XYZ file of C-alpha atoms in Angstrom:
727
model
C 108.125 77.750 90.621
C 109.050 80.268 87.955
C 112.356 82.018 88.590
C 112.449 85.607 87.376
C 115.141 88.161 86.742
C 114.899 91.903 86.142
C 117.977 94.035 85.643
C 118.428 97.647 86.651
C 118.974 100.213 83.931
C 122.594 99.893 82.762
C 123.989 103.044 81.216
C 126.707 103.302 78.575
C 128.158 106.740 78.380
C 128.684 106.273 74.647
C 126.300 106.851 71.723
C 123.951 104.117 70.597
C 125.749 103.633 67.271
C 129.101 103.072 68.975
C 127.613 100.553 71.387
C 126.104 98.657 68.461
C 129.473 98.593 66.703
C 131.040 97.107 69.822
C 128.431 94.358 69.872
C 129.174 93.428 66.279
C 132.671 92.434 67.374
C 131.097 89.697 69.467
C 129.677 87.907 66.436
C 129.802 85.150 65.246
C 131.851 83.895 68.205
C 133.440 85.593 71.173
C 136.602 84.285 72.879
C 135.440 85.893 76.101
C 132.317 83.694 76.044
C 133.604 80.097 75.744
C 130.119 78.587 76.049
C 128.977 80.264 72.797
C 129.924 77.829 70.021
C 128.257 79.367 66.976
C 125.000 80.262 65.237
C 123.096 79.947 61.974
C 120.886 82.584 60.391
C 117.309 81.345 60.055
C 115.797 84.451 58.492
C 116.824 88.024 57.788
C 115.073 91.127 56.506
C 116.306 94.666 55.843
C 114.183 97.635 54.884
C 114.983 99.386 51.620
C 116.173 102.534 53.349
C 118.307 100.555 55.816
C 116.438 101.880 58.835
C 115.369 98.501 60.171
C 117.104 95.167 60.255
C 115.443 92.022 61.633
C 117.405 88.819 61.977
C 116.596 85.462 63.541
C 119.370 83.058 64.536
C 119.753 79.601 65.986
C 122.495 79.782 68.605
C 124.547 76.831 69.803
C 125.713 76.751 73.432
C 128.012 74.394 75.289
C 126.465 74.543 78.751
C 128.735 73.772 81.684
C 126.775 70.862 83.159
C 127.867 67.603 84.822
C 128.913 64.972 82.284
C 126.546 62.464 83.865
C 123.596 64.783 83.271
C 124.593 65.260 79.629
C 124.845 61.505 79.122
C 121.445 60.868 80.674
C 119.770 63.491 78.510
C 121.735 62.559 75.392
C 122.463 66.211 74.639
C 125.883 67.824 74.278
C 124.737 71.276 73.139
C 121.776 73.478 73.905
C 120.119 75.526 71.143
C 118.382 78.882 71.517
C 116.320 80.904 69.054
C 117.094 84.603 69.090
C 115.256 87.402 67.301
C 116.953 90.792 66.944
C 115.024 93.857 65.818
C 117.257 96.843 65.125
C 115.647 100.212 64.394
C 118.270 102.767 63.412
C 115.661 105.488 63.020
C 114.395 105.063 66.599
C 117.869 104.026 67.794
C 116.650 100.890 69.550
C 117.530 97.220 69.544
C 115.049 94.669 70.902
C 116.255 91.138 71.528
C 113.952 88.210 72.242
C 115.253 84.711 72.860
C 113.964 81.347 74.047
C 115.291 77.827 74.286
C 114.650 75.290 71.563
C 116.220 72.335 73.355
C 113.951 70.680 75.949
C 111.307 73.339 75.278
C 108.573 70.949 76.419
C 110.320 70.487 79.781
C 112.083 73.807 80.398
C 110.950 77.258 79.307
C 113.587 79.995 79.229
C 112.438 83.372 77.965
C 114.517 86.537 77.768
C 113.937 90.112 76.634
C 116.650 92.758 76.201
C 116.426 96.330 75.031
C 118.994 98.930 74.044
C 117.781 102.481 73.698
C 118.895 106.091 73.905
C 119.068 107.628 77.363
C 115.902 109.731 77.825
C 117.851 112.736 79.116
C 121.126 112.439 77.211
C 121.010 111.300 73.589
C 124.746 110.604 73.623
C 124.280 107.792 76.140
C 122.799 104.309 75.737
C 120.557 102.433 78.176
C 120.185 98.709 78.548
C 117.485 96.676 80.293
C 117.053 92.948 80.600
C 114.425 90.561 81.960
C 114.205 86.795 81.939
C 112.220 83.894 83.335
C 112.999 80.236 83.957
C 110.253 77.633 84.347
C 111.365 74.032 84.839
C 108.305 71.824 84.455
C 110.089 68.466 84.555
C 113.604 67.262 83.893
C 114.083 63.548 84.577
C 113.987 64.118 88.332
C 116.852 66.647 88.231
C 114.696 69.785 88.341
C 116.479 71.297 91.344
C 119.936 70.581 89.902
C 119.088 72.083 86.534
C 117.614 75.176 88.182
C 120.782 75.765 90.217
C 123.005 75.284 87.174
C 120.910 77.652 85.058
C 120.724 80.401 87.691
C 124.435 80.165 88.490
C 125.524 80.411 84.860
C 123.040 83.165 84.124
C 124.231 85.284 87.052
C 127.855 84.677 86.087
C 127.296 85.726 82.462
C 125.492 88.914 83.525
C 128.313 89.854 85.870
C 130.890 89.235 83.136
C 129.017 91.341 80.594
C 130.649 94.607 81.645
C 134.127 93.225 80.989
C 133.159 92.103 77.497
C 131.715 95.475 76.521
C 134.711 97.339 77.902
C 137.018 95.023 75.956
C 135.410 95.792 72.597
C 135.018 99.489 73.363
C 138.730 99.671 74.036
C 139.442 97.718 70.863
C 137.438 100.235 68.819
C 139.252 103.125 70.448
C 142.653 101.594 69.659
C 141.606 101.371 66.021
C 140.691 105.045 66.047
C 136.930 104.488 65.928
C 135.476 106.979 68.399
C 132.417 108.137 66.459
C 129.910 106.549 64.100
C 127.373 108.816 62.353
C 123.699 108.251 62.968
C 121.450 106.793 60.345
C 119.866 109.395 58.047
C 117.227 108.866 55.330
C 118.228 109.268 51.703
C 117.139 112.554 49.992
C 113.618 112.424 48.489
C 114.875 113.690 45.087
C 118.329 113.271 43.566
C 120.394 116.434 43.510
C 122.331 117.265 40.304
C 126.062 117.301 40.826
C 129.174 117.433 38.686
C 130.765 114.744 40.760
C 130.492 111.270 39.272
C 129.213 109.686 42.505
C 127.446 110.878 45.627
C 129.210 110.215 48.925
C 126.985 107.986 51.061
C 126.835 108.525 54.796
C 128.011 105.395 56.552
C 125.306 103.598 58.491
C 125.525 101.288 61.426
C 125.850 97.741 60.123
C 123.488 95.008 61.211
C 123.727 93.347 64.565
C 123.568 89.662 65.331
C 124.034 88.881 68.996
C 124.163 85.269 70.198
C 121.989 84.371 73.135
C 124.859 84.011 75.580
C 126.041 87.420 74.538
C 122.696 88.953 75.281
C 122.894 87.449 78.702
C 126.284 89.036 79.106
C 124.842 92.344 78.032
C 125.217 94.065 81.357
C 126.675 97.419 80.370
C 127.638 99.899 82.999
C 128.629 103.515 82.864
C 131.992 104.759 83.982
C 132.262 104.820 87.738
C 131.413 108.378 88.688
C 129.807 107.668 92.027
C 126.667 109.513 90.994
C 123.470 109.122 89.066
C 123.626 109.179 85.257
C 123.177 112.957 85.223
C 125.776 113.504 87.900
C 123.203 114.444 90.519
C 123.681 112.973 94.000
C 119.951 112.924 94.632
C 118.252 109.553 94.631
C 115.372 108.897 92.233
C 111.915 109.808 93.422
C 110.304 106.811 95.064
C 106.827 105.710 94.246
C 106.728 106.801 90.598
C 105.652 103.972 88.273
C 107.956 105.150 85.498
C 110.854 105.441 87.898
C 113.602 102.877 87.253
C 116.739 102.087 89.174
C 120.049 102.903 87.583
C 123.034 100.570 88.031
C 125.353 103.426 89.013
C 122.816 104.627 91.572
C 122.614 101.137 93.086
C 126.382 100.925 93.446
C 126.683 104.429 94.873
C 123.791 104.430 97.331
C 122.942 100.756 97.962
C 126.247 98.933 97.605
C 127.569 96.028 95.569
C 124.707 93.658 94.867
C 124.752 90.490 92.828
C 122.598 90.496 89.688
C 119.991 88.315 91.378
C 119.931 90.588 94.430
C 119.424 93.578 92.152
C 116.589 91.718 90.485
C 114.888 90.990 93.832
C 115.099 94.666 94.793
C 113.676 95.874 91.482
C 110.853 93.322 91.408
C 109.777 94.007 94.994
C 109.945 97.745 94.315
C 107.791 97.335 91.190
C 105.292 95.225 93.107
C 104.939 97.946 95.742
C 104.441 100.596 93.060
C 101.690 98.523 91.439
C 99.809 97.408 94.560
C 100.650 99.613 97.551
C 98.250 102.544 97.892
C 100.465 104.764 99.992
C 103.958 106.098 100.346
C 106.566 103.795 98.819
C 109.519 103.250 101.183
C 112.984 104.263 100.123
C 115.165 101.778 98.291
C 117.516 101.411 101.267
C 114.583 100.418 103.455
C 113.271 97.843 100.964
C 116.766 96.391 100.705
C 116.963 95.954 104.487
C 113.894 93.721 104.491
C 115.291 91.664 101.615
C 118.574 91.174 103.448
C 116.717 90.227 106.614
C 115.145 87.305 104.731
C 118.182 86.366 102.631
C 116.534 87.887 99.525
C 113.561 85.544 99.696
C 110.979 87.611 97.828
C 107.877 86.126 99.440
C 109.125 86.383 103.015
C 110.544 89.884 102.567
C 107.352 91.104 100.927
C 105.196 89.784 103.762
C 107.150 91.410 106.618
C 107.553 94.636 104.644
C 103.802 94.932 104.045
C 103.125 94.295 107.721
C 105.647 96.973 108.661
C 104.160 99.505 106.232
C 100.724 98.929 107.728
C 102.171 99.382 111.213
C 103.905 102.623 110.201
C 100.717 103.951 108.670
C 98.572 103.050 111.667
C 100.876 104.738 114.192
C 102.062 107.641 111.999
C 105.687 106.621 112.389
C 106.690 108.561 109.267
C 105.962 111.779 111.152
C 107.489 110.723 114.458
C 110.560 112.958 114.278
C 108.394 116.009 113.627
C 105.699 115.241 116.198
C 107.447 113.501 119.099
C 108.742 115.665 121.936
C 110.426 113.555 124.584
C 109.275 114.314 128.138
C 111.680 116.057 130.492
C 112.146 112.902 132.539
C 113.557 111.189 129.434
C 115.851 114.102 128.688
C 117.214 113.930 132.232
C 117.322 110.200 132.931
C 117.523 108.327 129.620
C 121.251 107.575 129.343
C 121.605 107.291 125.601
C 122.462 109.519 122.647
C 124.182 109.843 119.259
C 127.941 110.413 119.297
C 129.945 110.982 116.062
C 130.559 107.836 113.943
C 132.718 104.708 113.870
C 135.650 103.979 111.564
C 133.317 102.692 108.840
C 131.346 105.941 108.801
C 128.343 104.413 110.564
C 126.470 106.634 113.029
C 127.429 105.753 116.600
C 124.822 105.467 119.344
C 125.936 105.134 122.959
C 123.716 103.695 125.682
C 124.876 103.663 129.312
C 122.420 100.971 130.314
C 124.086 100.324 133.661
C 123.401 103.914 134.740
C 119.744 103.873 133.659
C 116.876 103.529 136.116
C 114.696 101.301 133.960
C 112.151 100.747 136.723
C 111.808 104.458 137.373
C 111.374 105.265 133.669
C 108.704 102.591 133.215
C 106.838 103.730 136.332
C 107.059 107.404 135.330
C 106.343 107.061 131.598
C 104.882 103.652 130.843
C 105.895 101.232 128.115
C 104.239 103.178 125.324
C 106.264 106.357 125.832
C 109.490 104.378 126.139
C 108.729 102.580 122.890
C 107.877 105.852 121.170
C 111.241 107.260 122.299
C 113.135 104.203 121.046
C 111.343 104.436 117.711
C 112.365 108.086 117.402
C 115.965 106.969 117.970
C 115.661 104.452 115.141
C 114.078 107.024 112.838
C 116.925 109.410 113.611
C 119.368 106.591 112.856
C 117.849 106.121 109.399
C 118.205 109.842 108.752
C 121.844 109.856 109.887
C 122.623 106.881 107.637
C 121.364 108.861 104.636
C 123.470 111.877 105.633
C 126.619 109.790 106.143
C 126.074 108.101 102.775
C 126.348 111.510 101.139
C 129.231 112.686 103.344
C 131.461 109.619 102.953
C 130.545 108.838 99.343
C 129.660 105.183 99.998
C 126.533 103.310 101.046
C 125.893 103.381 104.800
C 122.673 101.624 105.778
C 123.191 100.736 109.449
C 124.661 102.119 112.641
C 126.897 100.983 115.482
C 125.612 100.784 119.034
C 127.910 100.912 122.061
C 126.329 99.687 125.322
C 128.167 100.375 128.576
C 127.004 97.985 131.304
C 128.982 99.403 134.208
C 126.552 99.568 137.126
C 124.247 96.814 135.836
C 122.826 94.803 138.742
C 119.784 92.818 139.794
C 117.761 96.026 139.962
C 117.786 96.049 136.160
C 116.122 92.601 136.108
C 112.860 94.043 137.431
C 110.207 91.970 135.680
C 108.046 94.779 134.186
C 111.223 96.460 132.938
C 112.450 93.276 131.267
C 108.970 92.792 129.778
C 109.044 96.305 128.340
C 112.530 95.663 126.918
C 111.398 92.453 125.221
C 108.390 94.145 123.660
C 110.551 96.992 122.380
C 113.020 94.510 120.893
C 110.142 92.693 119.203
C 108.806 95.860 117.556
C 112.268 97.087 116.496
C 113.236 93.695 115.065
C 110.033 93.574 113.007
C 110.213 97.112 111.608
C 113.908 98.067 111.514
C 115.704 94.952 110.237
C 119.354 95.112 109.251
C 119.845 98.555 110.803
C 122.323 97.400 113.450
C 125.749 97.005 111.913
C 127.618 96.235 115.111
C 126.831 96.108 118.841
C 129.717 96.661 121.259
C 128.869 95.580 124.818
C 131.444 96.883 127.295
C 132.182 96.163 130.962
C 129.714 93.279 131.193
C 129.237 92.312 134.879
C 128.485 88.898 136.326
C 124.740 89.484 136.174
C 124.884 90.010 132.416
C 124.543 86.294 131.475
C 121.194 86.257 133.274
C 119.926 89.224 131.270
C 121.363 87.783 128.063
C 119.548 84.491 128.652
C 116.253 86.373 128.906
C 116.801 88.677 125.942
C 118.742 86.664 123.333
C 115.832 84.400 122.218
C 113.997 87.509 121.012
C 116.908 88.723 118.873
C 117.333 87.539 115.300
C 120.222 85.144 114.725
C 121.828 87.401 112.125
C 121.675 90.270 114.609
C 123.260 88.198 117.392
C 126.258 87.549 115.165
C 126.991 91.289 115.241
C 127.412 91.362 119.037
C 130.896 91.840 120.543
C 131.008 91.447 124.325
C 133.881 92.653 126.521
C 134.145 91.959 130.242
C 135.971 94.307 132.604
C 138.596 96.405 130.848
C 139.167 94.012 127.947
C 137.834 96.647 125.558
C 140.967 98.746 126.118
C 143.374 96.194 124.682
C 144.089 94.924 121.157
C 140.943 93.915 119.313
C 138.955 96.239 121.530
C 137.312 99.604 121.078
C 140.141 101.223 119.091
C 139.615 98.699 116.296
C 136.144 100.081 115.616
C 136.139 103.684 116.847
C 138.718 106.393 116.245
C 140.666 107.218 119.374
C 139.686 110.873 119.086
C 135.973 110.129 119.614
C 136.175 107.538 122.416
C 134.061 108.962 125.281
C 135.780 110.241 128.397
C 133.972 107.794 130.691
C 135.581 104.954 128.715
C 139.080 106.355 129.019
C 139.003 108.555 125.937
C 139.458 112.285 125.525
C 136.151 113.143 123.855
C 133.466 114.786 125.968
C 130.152 112.966 125.684
C 126.930 114.892 126.314
C 124.863 111.841 127.201
C 122.936 112.244 130.508
C 124.468 110.436 133.449
C 121.098 109.092 134.512
C 120.473 108.420 138.171
C 117.308 107.371 139.983
C 114.018 108.803 138.801
C 112.316 110.554 141.776
C 109.376 108.525 143.025
C 107.329 111.691 143.035
C 107.298 111.373 139.231
C 105.833 107.861 139.316
C 102.365 107.575 137.798
C 99.542 105.171 138.504
C 98.302 102.611 136.008
C 95.110 104.627 135.588
C 97.077 107.764 134.706
C 99.164 105.897 132.165
C 96.024 104.322 130.707
C 94.595 107.780 129.987
C 97.574 108.774 127.840
C 96.938 109.277 124.137
C 100.044 107.324 123.175
C 99.118 103.861 121.971
C 101.341 101.605 119.901
C 100.149 98.129 120.861
C 96.683 98.352 122.383
C 93.440 100.295 122.400
C 93.705 101.656 118.869
C 90.422 102.503 117.163
C 91.371 100.097 114.377
C 90.552 96.433 114.767
C 92.450 93.568 113.181
C 90.912 90.421 111.795
C 92.091 87.199 110.183
C 90.266 85.845 107.149
C 90.652 82.196 106.249
C 89.584 80.164 103.268
C 86.039 79.133 104.137
C 85.963 81.330 107.268
C 85.178 84.973 106.538
C 85.321 87.671 109.184
C 81.999 89.423 109.816
C 81.047 92.561 111.735
C 77.524 93.321 112.974
C 76.120 96.870 112.915
C 72.609 97.566 114.217
C 70.799 100.470 112.530
C 67.841 102.201 114.182
C 67.349 105.149 111.800
C 66.792 104.139 108.194
C 68.730 107.109 106.778
C 71.943 106.367 108.703
C 75.316 106.101 106.960
C 77.794 103.277 107.580
C 81.378 104.351 106.819
C 84.441 102.131 106.688
C 88.166 102.466 106.309
C 90.253 99.317 106.044
C 93.659 98.095 104.910
C 94.275 94.700 103.356
C 97.469 93.696 105.129
C 97.876 90.203 103.676
C 96.244 88.313 100.830
C 93.261 89.335 98.686
C 89.733 89.654 100.103
C 86.174 90.228 98.856
C 84.219 92.863 100.780
C 80.430 92.436 101.093
C 77.575 94.207 102.878
C 74.436 92.306 103.873
C 71.166 93.270 105.585
C 68.931 91.167 107.797
C 65.734 91.985 109.649
C 66.579 89.622 112.469
C 69.684 89.543 114.611
C 72.206 86.745 114.046
C 73.119 84.399 116.847
C 75.874 85.564 119.245
C 79.178 85.536 117.345
C 81.261 82.424 117.513
C 85.003 82.763 117.312
C 86.738 80.574 114.833
C 89.271 78.289 116.473
C 91.922 79.283 113.952
C 91.685 82.919 114.957
C 91.226 82.475 118.693
C 94.901 82.731 119.569
C 96.062 85.802 121.460
C 99.004 87.829 120.229
C 100.467 91.067 121.517
C 101.021 92.739 118.146
C 98.066 93.480 115.820
C 97.079 90.023 114.667
C 93.322 89.791 114.581
C 90.442 87.474 115.380
C 87.885 85.741 113.202
C 84.141 86.106 113.857
C 81.349 84.519 111.816
C 77.785 85.765 112.167
C 75.824 84.404 109.215
C 74.483 81.011 110.155
C 75.047 78.245 107.636
C 71.322 77.521 107.650
C 70.527 81.040 106.419
C 69.560 81.441 102.773
C 70.636 84.467 100.773
C 67.557 86.295 99.520
C 65.331 84.972 102.300
C 67.055 85.348 105.676
C 69.395 88.095 104.539
C 70.090 90.131 101.402
C 73.116 91.685 99.691
C 72.884 95.471 99.596
C 76.094 96.217 97.671
C 77.972 94.497 94.890
C 81.016 92.510 96.072
C 84.296 94.430 95.969
C 87.567 92.584 95.388
C 90.424 94.203 97.329
C 94.067 93.400 96.606
C 96.801 93.064 99.171
C 98.239 96.425 100.176
C 95.144 98.419 99.193
C 93.468 100.965 101.442
C 89.711 101.208 100.949
C 87.417 103.930 102.238
C 83.711 104.164 101.521
C 80.169 104.483 102.830
C 76.680 103.034 102.509
C 73.427 104.930 103.070
C 71.024 102.528 104.763
C 67.504 102.216 103.389
C 66.007 100.074 106.156
C 66.533 99.668 109.882
C 67.774 96.327 111.111
C 71.082 94.515 111.186
C 73.867 95.106 108.678
C 76.755 92.682 108.340
C 80.119 93.756 106.892
C 81.961 90.733 105.578
C 85.581 90.196 104.504
C 85.896 86.916 102.602
C 88.966 85.088 101.294
C 89.484 85.670 97.571
C 90.969 82.778 95.614
C 93.159 83.535 92.609
C 91.657 82.190 89.358
C 93.660 79.446 87.747
C 95.899 80.741 84.956
C 95.738 79.031 81.601
C 98.768 77.072 80.498
C 101.177 79.192 78.529
C 104.849 79.370 77.830
C 104.976 83.125 78.236
C 104.818 84.799 81.671
C 101.859 87.078 82.415
C 101.400 89.805 84.979
C 98.807 87.698 86.825
C 101.275 84.835 86.968
C 103.923 87.085 88.461
C 101.566 88.364 91.140
C 100.355 84.843 91.855
C 103.892 83.673 92.564
C 104.239 86.437 95.111
C 101.206 85.319 97.096
C 101.804 83.778 100.489
C 101.162 80.063 100.384
C 98.900 79.906 103.457
C 95.155 80.380 102.947
C 95.017 83.321 105.330
C 94.356 87.035 104.919
C 94.610 89.910 107.352
C 92.635 93.142 107.414
C 92.763 96.166 109.690
C 89.494 98.090 109.788
C 87.585 100.943 111.376
C 83.862 101.557 111.017
C 81.572 104.358 112.139
C 77.839 105.053 111.877
C 76.818 108.626 111.078
C 73.428 110.293 111.036
C 72.282 111.592 107.679
C 72.827 115.199 108.773
C 76.342 114.458 110.027
C 77.063 112.657 106.771
C 76.034 115.647 104.652
C 78.210 117.939 106.763
C 81.125 115.544 106.399
C 80.636 115.469 102.623
C 80.683 119.270 102.505
C 83.893 119.345 104.507
C 85.509 116.722 102.307
C 84.426 118.390 99.064
C 85.875 121.671 100.274
C 89.206 119.829 100.504
C 88.912 118.658 96.909
C 88.003 115.031 97.644
C 84.676 113.532 96.602
C 85.134 109.995 97.903
C 87.279 109.928 101.032
C 85.341 109.949 104.287
C 88.010 109.980 106.995
C 86.559 110.475 110.445
C 88.030 113.075 112.733
C 88.889 110.172 115.039
C 90.861 108.347 112.364
C 94.161 106.917 113.522
C 95.588 106.800 110.011
C 98.360 109.228 109.192
C 98.271 111.693 106.352
C 99.693 108.928 104.208
C 96.067 107.986 103.569
C 95.874 111.050 101.366
C 98.278 109.309 99.011
C 95.721 106.627 98.231
C 95.468 106.413 94.485
C 92.469 107.387 92.451
C 91.827 103.754 91.658
C 91.200 102.981 95.315
C 88.976 106.027 95.594
C 86.903 104.928 92.659
C 86.470 101.546 94.281
C 85.321 103.222 97.457
C 82.802 105.337 95.611
C 81.449 102.238 93.936
C 80.318 101.126 97.372
C 77.954 104.101 97.718
C 74.369 102.925 97.832
C 72.656 102.908 94.444
């Protein structure tokens, strides 16, 4: 597997010419980089006016590898070829390097760029990307990969120290400014002086390969973005790039490889996701939840984004009004913050009538309320990040169990709790910084046995459990919460406005039929259906058309994998659908089934015909479109597994290769779809309504469960949808 690295934008708060002068001090050898032994110039070319300088070098490195491995390979030094292209006119330096040693077994490719800051010409930006592809290495592929990644990460981290060292050295020598390059006058100017004073120009640069890997410049720690603005960059803009100072200020201290994972996943979302791009803090939570495994984090993040879009979670804080029974009997609320600046949420679970709340509201309303709490927690984390001047991405939860008894183990209540935990774990990972459980009674181990298997292992490590009054002693509550904000019911002096709870009156209980009629649906009965698509087992949907001029409309999301969407017509009805055994399993969250309608004995062109050209849909895309039927009969919508074409062998990485490495290994896709059949008159009216809103291709039904995020679908998706209109 190809290992990739992408750096954030590192900013020097010094001019380009001064940064280049500092780099010259690192050549031909640098005592701060012991592995760099030396280099030889292979070729060199300077333009007549001195504006450009291209130099190619062969760099010699003493890689820190086990002696046994060096003996087996018969190599003591590793050689790299590096090409530097300096343009003083444009004020840029492009560096390209690749390994010469073992190039038929290992391919290392690196690109670096120094340029002027786009908004401050007195600052210098640096970006770096690299790839490592170990094809074979005498059976030591895994060992070599670990050695290479470890040394590469170490050299990147050390780069800041090296730059600061040479910058300080220049300053001590009195060099604080170097004039920019300027072209010579077109015509000589007569002068009485014997010689014309030449403006000094920046000398040439020759940077060894290990030095370029160390090139990890960083601006002075100001705790702000490069322009001093506390606002985070706008998410979802393709040209938007993360700044190293911004990462440190708002996201925390990340290793170079962790930064690379964040940037690459963010870029992938910008290129493929046809909706609102989540904030950087949210992307980082999913990466942390999967130990920065790109594939796993990408999969659960895409599933969560689809879930948020389906249930309009992004607008929950603006649209959700908790019922009065929740305001009176739900014993939880936000209360100041802990000693680390994390928002503090207090839940008096022992005083809560879980059975009464479930009977009065149902599981859906309880889940909606818990989700609003989590959304509010995300908002408070952002506020506290600005207030305390350091990254705060999670909150602390204090659960008081005084009063917990067997009544709280009511089976439907425990079932509702487990389902809520499942949804929160899947969509709000790494948001719980610490959980303090106080005054745990004897019945608590029973509840813990039921609940703990549904809680992620990393989350369980954050639990601190105190029995009786143990929380009042050393190592207790005062270690995590300031004494001034400890609630009065826990022996503190701070008044807490959390409801005291009590039993919900049975007169407020509602029947199952009444709860079923509610409009709130987060797990079941949504108008969108989910389906699984397997390699060799497409999912097919049958639509019977009576009137020839009817219009079939569709709106679907590709949640996982790539699919090919087809529309077929048949005069005769297929056999009753048979469920594929792979998709027959039942799951509580949107998972999907697999139905095949087209019999294998049918022949295309005889038994059925294709009425639209196939449409390839990438993972993360939202597709809306319509088809005007020409004949009555049976129409079959088909979602088929799309296999990635094999990439040709090459030493250089391609965009397709990058996307291919991000694909989930299993031959399984997931789609979430909604279809509707309109009469021709209704269709024309819908088109008029849509055109009046400025859209020519979207055909969202008034019953659509998608949030307004669908409006953010890019023009490329819209053009694909329009291509499905009947010819």
